[in-house]
Coordinates of C-alpha atoms in Angstrom, one line a residue:
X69 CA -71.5 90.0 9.4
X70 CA -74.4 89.9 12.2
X71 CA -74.4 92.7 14.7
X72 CA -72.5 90.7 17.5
X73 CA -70.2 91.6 20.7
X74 CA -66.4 90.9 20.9
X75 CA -67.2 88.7 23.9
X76 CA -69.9 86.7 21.6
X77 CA -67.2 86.4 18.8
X78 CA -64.5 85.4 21.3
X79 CA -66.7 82.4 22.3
X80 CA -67.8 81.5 19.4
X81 CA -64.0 81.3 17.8
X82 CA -63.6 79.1 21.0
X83 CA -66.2 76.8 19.9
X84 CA -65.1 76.4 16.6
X85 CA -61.2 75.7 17.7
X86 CA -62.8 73.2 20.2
X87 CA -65.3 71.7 17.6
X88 CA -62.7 71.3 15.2
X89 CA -60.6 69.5 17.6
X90 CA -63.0 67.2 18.6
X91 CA -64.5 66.6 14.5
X92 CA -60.6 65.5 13.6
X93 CA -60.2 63.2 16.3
X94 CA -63.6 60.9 16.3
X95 CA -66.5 63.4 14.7
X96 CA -69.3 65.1 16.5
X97 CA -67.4 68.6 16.0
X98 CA -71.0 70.0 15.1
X99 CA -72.1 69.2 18.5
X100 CA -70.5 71.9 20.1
X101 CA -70.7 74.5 16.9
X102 CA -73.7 74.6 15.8
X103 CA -75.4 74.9 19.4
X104 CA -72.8 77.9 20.3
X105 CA -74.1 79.6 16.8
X106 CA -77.6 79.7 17.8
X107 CA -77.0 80.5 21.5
X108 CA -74.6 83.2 20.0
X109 CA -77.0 84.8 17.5
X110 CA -80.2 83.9 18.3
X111 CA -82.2 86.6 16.5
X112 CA -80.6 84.9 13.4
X113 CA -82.6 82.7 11.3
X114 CA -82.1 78.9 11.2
X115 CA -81.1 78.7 7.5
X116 CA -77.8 81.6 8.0
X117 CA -77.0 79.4 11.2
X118 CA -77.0 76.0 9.2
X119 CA -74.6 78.0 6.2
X120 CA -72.5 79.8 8.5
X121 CA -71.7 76.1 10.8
X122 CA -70.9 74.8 7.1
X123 CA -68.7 77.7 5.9
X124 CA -66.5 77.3 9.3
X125 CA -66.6 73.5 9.3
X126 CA -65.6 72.1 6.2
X127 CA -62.4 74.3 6.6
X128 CA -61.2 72.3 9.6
X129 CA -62.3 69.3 8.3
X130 CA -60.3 69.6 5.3
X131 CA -57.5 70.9 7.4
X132 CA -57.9 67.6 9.2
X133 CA -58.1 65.7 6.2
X134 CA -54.7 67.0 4.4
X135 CA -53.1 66.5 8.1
X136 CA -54.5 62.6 7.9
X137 CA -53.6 62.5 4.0
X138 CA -50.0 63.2 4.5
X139 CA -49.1 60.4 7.5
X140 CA -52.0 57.7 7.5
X141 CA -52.5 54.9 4.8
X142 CA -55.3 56.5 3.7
X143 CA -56.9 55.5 0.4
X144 CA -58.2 58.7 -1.5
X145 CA -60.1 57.5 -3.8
X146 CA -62.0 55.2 -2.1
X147 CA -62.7 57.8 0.2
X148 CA -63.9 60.0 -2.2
X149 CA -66.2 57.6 -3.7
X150 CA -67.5 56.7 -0.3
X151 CA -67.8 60.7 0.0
X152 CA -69.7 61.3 -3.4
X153 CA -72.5 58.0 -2.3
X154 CA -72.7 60.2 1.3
X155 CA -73.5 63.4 -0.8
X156 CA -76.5 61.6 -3.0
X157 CA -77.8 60.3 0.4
X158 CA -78.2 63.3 2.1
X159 CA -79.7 65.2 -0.6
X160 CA -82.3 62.0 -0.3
X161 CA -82.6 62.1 3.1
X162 CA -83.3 65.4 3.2
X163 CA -85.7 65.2 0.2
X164 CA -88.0 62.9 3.0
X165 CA -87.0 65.1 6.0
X166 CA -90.0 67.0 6.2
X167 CA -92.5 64.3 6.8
X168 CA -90.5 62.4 9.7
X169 CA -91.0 63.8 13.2
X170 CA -87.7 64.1 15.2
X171 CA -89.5 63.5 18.2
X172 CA -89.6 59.7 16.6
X173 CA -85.8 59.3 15.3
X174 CA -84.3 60.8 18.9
X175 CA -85.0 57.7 20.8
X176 CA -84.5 55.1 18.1
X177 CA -80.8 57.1 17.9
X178 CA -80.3 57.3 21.3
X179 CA -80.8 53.1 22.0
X180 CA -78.4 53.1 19.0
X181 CA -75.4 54.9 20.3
X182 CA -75.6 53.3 23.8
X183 CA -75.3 49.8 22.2
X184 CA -72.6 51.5 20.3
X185 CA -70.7 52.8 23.7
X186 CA -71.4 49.4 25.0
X187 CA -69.8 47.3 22.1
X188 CA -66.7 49.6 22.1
X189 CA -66.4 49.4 26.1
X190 CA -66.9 45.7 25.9
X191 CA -64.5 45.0 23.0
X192 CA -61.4 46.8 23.9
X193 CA -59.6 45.2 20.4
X194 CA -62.6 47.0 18.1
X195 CA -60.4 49.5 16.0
X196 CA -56.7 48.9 17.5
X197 CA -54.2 47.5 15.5
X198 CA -51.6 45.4 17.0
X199 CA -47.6 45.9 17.2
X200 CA -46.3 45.4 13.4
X201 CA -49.7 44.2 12.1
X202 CA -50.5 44.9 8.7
X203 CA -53.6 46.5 7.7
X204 CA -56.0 44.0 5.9
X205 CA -56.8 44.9 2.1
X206 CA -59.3 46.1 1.0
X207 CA -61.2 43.9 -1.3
X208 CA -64.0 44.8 -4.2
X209 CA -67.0 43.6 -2.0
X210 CA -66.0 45.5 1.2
X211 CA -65.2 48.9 -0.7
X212 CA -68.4 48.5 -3.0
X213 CA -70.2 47.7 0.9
X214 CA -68.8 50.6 1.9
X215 CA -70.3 53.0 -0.5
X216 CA -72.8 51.5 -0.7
X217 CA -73.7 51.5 3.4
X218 CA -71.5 53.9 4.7
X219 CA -71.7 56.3 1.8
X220 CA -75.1 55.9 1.4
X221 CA -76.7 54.8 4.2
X222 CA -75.2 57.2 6.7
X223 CA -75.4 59.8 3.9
X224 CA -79.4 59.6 3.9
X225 CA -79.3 59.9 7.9
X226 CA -76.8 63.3 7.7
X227 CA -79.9 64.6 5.2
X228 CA -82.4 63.0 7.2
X229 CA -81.7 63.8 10.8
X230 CA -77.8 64.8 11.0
X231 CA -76.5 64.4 14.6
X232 CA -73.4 62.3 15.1
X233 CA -73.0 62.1 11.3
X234 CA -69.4 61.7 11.6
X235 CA -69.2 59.8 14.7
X236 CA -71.1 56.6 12.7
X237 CA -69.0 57.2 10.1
X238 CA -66.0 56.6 11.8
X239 CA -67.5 53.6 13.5
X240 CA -68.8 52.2 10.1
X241 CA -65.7 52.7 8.3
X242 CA -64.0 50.5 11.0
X243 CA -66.2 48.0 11.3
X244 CA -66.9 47.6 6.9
X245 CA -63.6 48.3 5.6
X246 CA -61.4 46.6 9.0
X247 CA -59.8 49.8 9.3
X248 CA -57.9 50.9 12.9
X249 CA -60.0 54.0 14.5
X250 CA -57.1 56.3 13.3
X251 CA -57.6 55.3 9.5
X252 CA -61.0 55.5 10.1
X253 CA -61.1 59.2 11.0
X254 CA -58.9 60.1 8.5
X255 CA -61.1 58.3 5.9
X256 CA -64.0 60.1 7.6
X257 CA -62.7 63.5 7.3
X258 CA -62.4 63.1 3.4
X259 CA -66.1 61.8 3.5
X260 CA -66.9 64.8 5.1
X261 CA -65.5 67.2 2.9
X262 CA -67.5 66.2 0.2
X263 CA -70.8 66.1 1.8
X264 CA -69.8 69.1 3.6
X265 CA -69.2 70.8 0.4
X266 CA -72.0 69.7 -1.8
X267 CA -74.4 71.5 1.4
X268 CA -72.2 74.4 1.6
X269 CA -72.8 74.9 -2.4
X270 CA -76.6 74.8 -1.7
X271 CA -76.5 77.4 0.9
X272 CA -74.0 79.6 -0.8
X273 CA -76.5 79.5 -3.6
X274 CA -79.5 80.4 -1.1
X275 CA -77.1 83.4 0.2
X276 CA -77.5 82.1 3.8
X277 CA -74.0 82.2 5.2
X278 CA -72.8 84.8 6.8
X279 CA -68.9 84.7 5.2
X280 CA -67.3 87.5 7.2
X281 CA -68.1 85.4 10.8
X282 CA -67.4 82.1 9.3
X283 CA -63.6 83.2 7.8
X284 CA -63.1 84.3 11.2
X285 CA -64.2 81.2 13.0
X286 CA -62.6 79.4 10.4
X287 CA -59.3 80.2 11.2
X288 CA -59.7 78.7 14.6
X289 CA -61.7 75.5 13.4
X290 CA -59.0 74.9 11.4
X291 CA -56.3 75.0 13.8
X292 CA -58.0 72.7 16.1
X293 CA -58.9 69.9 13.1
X294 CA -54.8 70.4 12.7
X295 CA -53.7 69.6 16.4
X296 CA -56.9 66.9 16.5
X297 CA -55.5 65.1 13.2
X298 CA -52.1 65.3 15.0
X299 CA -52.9 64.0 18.0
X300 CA -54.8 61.5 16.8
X301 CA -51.7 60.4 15.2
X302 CA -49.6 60.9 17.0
X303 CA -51.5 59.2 20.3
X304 CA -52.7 56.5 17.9
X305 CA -56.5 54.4 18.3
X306 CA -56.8 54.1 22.3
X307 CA -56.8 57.7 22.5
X308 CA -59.4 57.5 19.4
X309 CA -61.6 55.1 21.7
X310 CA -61.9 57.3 24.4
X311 CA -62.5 60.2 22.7
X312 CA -65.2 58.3 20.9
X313 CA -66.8 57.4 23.6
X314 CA -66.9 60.6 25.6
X315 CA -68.2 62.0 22.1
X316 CA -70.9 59.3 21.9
X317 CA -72.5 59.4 25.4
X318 CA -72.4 63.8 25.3
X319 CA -74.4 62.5 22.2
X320 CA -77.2 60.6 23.9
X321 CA -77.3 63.2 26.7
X322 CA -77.8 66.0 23.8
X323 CA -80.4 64.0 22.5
X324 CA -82.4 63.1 25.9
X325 CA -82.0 66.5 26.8
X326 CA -83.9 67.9 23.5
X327 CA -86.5 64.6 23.7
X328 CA -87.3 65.3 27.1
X329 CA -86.0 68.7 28.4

């Protein structure tokens, strides 16, 4: 356990019940957590930062996940499948990370996400699912598509770069598989849990988490992935759209802000 404040641990418990809110509904949660960790303990090295944010966040994502699990047509072991693809991307994406320059991805991401906000403002139907309709099945080629790109594909970028990891992957799984935004996030959240845990492994075997903080902050991430997964649905995919797009454009100002700032 670092040598922190109360105040400093009050905040950053607040973080991590807001982050975890936020991750269940749409992604992103790591937008807000892993920026209050290293304004929190800044005299802490990267690597303890990076272990800790894992340590705290794959509890509420898996928090979330259960939550989705029980009351969404979730299908687990395509999930996990899509999950275990995400996992060997990273660890190749972040097997490349260290000869590409940030200052290159940021604005190649950034044009990205505002077409993204733009298609999802523009097409009001992307992700909803009408009165009674039934959800489209899955077929061979979309779910081997799925791992493939999704897994994969957003995978390598989580290893590669990172930010808005979940955010694509909700917006991939909705556009690949035809899922609503609710089934989306819920498939999402399982995706995360495995990617989430194969880096937590790593950096439990490095000895860079600080476990003491992170079961503390835990406790709250978990609680807000709960009421996210609930209200998500509960409030069902045009309260997933907004939330998605508020989480997307906070993105591109995050990233113009380190570009430029």
């Amino acid at each position: 356990m670092p040598d922190i404040s109360l105040t400093t641990l009050v905040l950053l418990c607040l973080a991590a019940l807001v982050a975890g809110w936020i991750d269940a509904v749409v992604g992103g949660g790591g937008l807000l957590l892993l920026p209050a960790l290293l304004l929190g303990l800044p005299h802490v090295p990267a690597a303890q930062i990076l272990g800790t944010n894992k340590a705290v966040a794959i509890v509420g994502t898996t928090g979330a996940a259960v939550t989705y699990v029980r009351k969404a047509p979730v299908q687990v072991w395509t999930a996990v499948r899509i999950g275990l693809a995400a996992l060997a991307g990273s660890m190749g994406g972040a097997f490349f990370a260290a000869g590409i320059s940030s200052d290159v991805l940021r604005p190649v991401i950034m044009v990205v996400l505002l077409a993204v906000a733009a298609f999802v403002m523009l097409r009001p139907s992307f992700g909803a699912k009408a009165e009674g309709e039934e959800r489209a099945p899955l077929t061979r080629a979309r779910i081997v598509t799925a791992i493939l790109v999704v897994g994969g594909g957003i995978g390598f970028y989580d290893g590669l770069f990172g930010p808005g990891t979940g955010t694509f992957l909700v917006l991939a799984l909705t556009a690949v598989l035809h899922l609503d935004l609710v089934t989306a996030s819920a498939t999402a959240k399982i995706v995360n849990v495995c990617t989430n845990a194969g880096a937590l492994a790593m950096f439990a075997y490095q000895g860079t988490v600080y476990w003491q903080l992170a079961a503390v902050m835990a406790v709250f991430n978990l609680v807000g992935g709960t009421v996210g997964a609930r209200m998500a649905l509960s409030k069902g995919a045009e309260f997933v759209r907004g939330v998605l797009l508020v989480v997307v454009l906070s993105l591109v100002a995050k990233l113009a802000f380190d570009q430029w700032a």
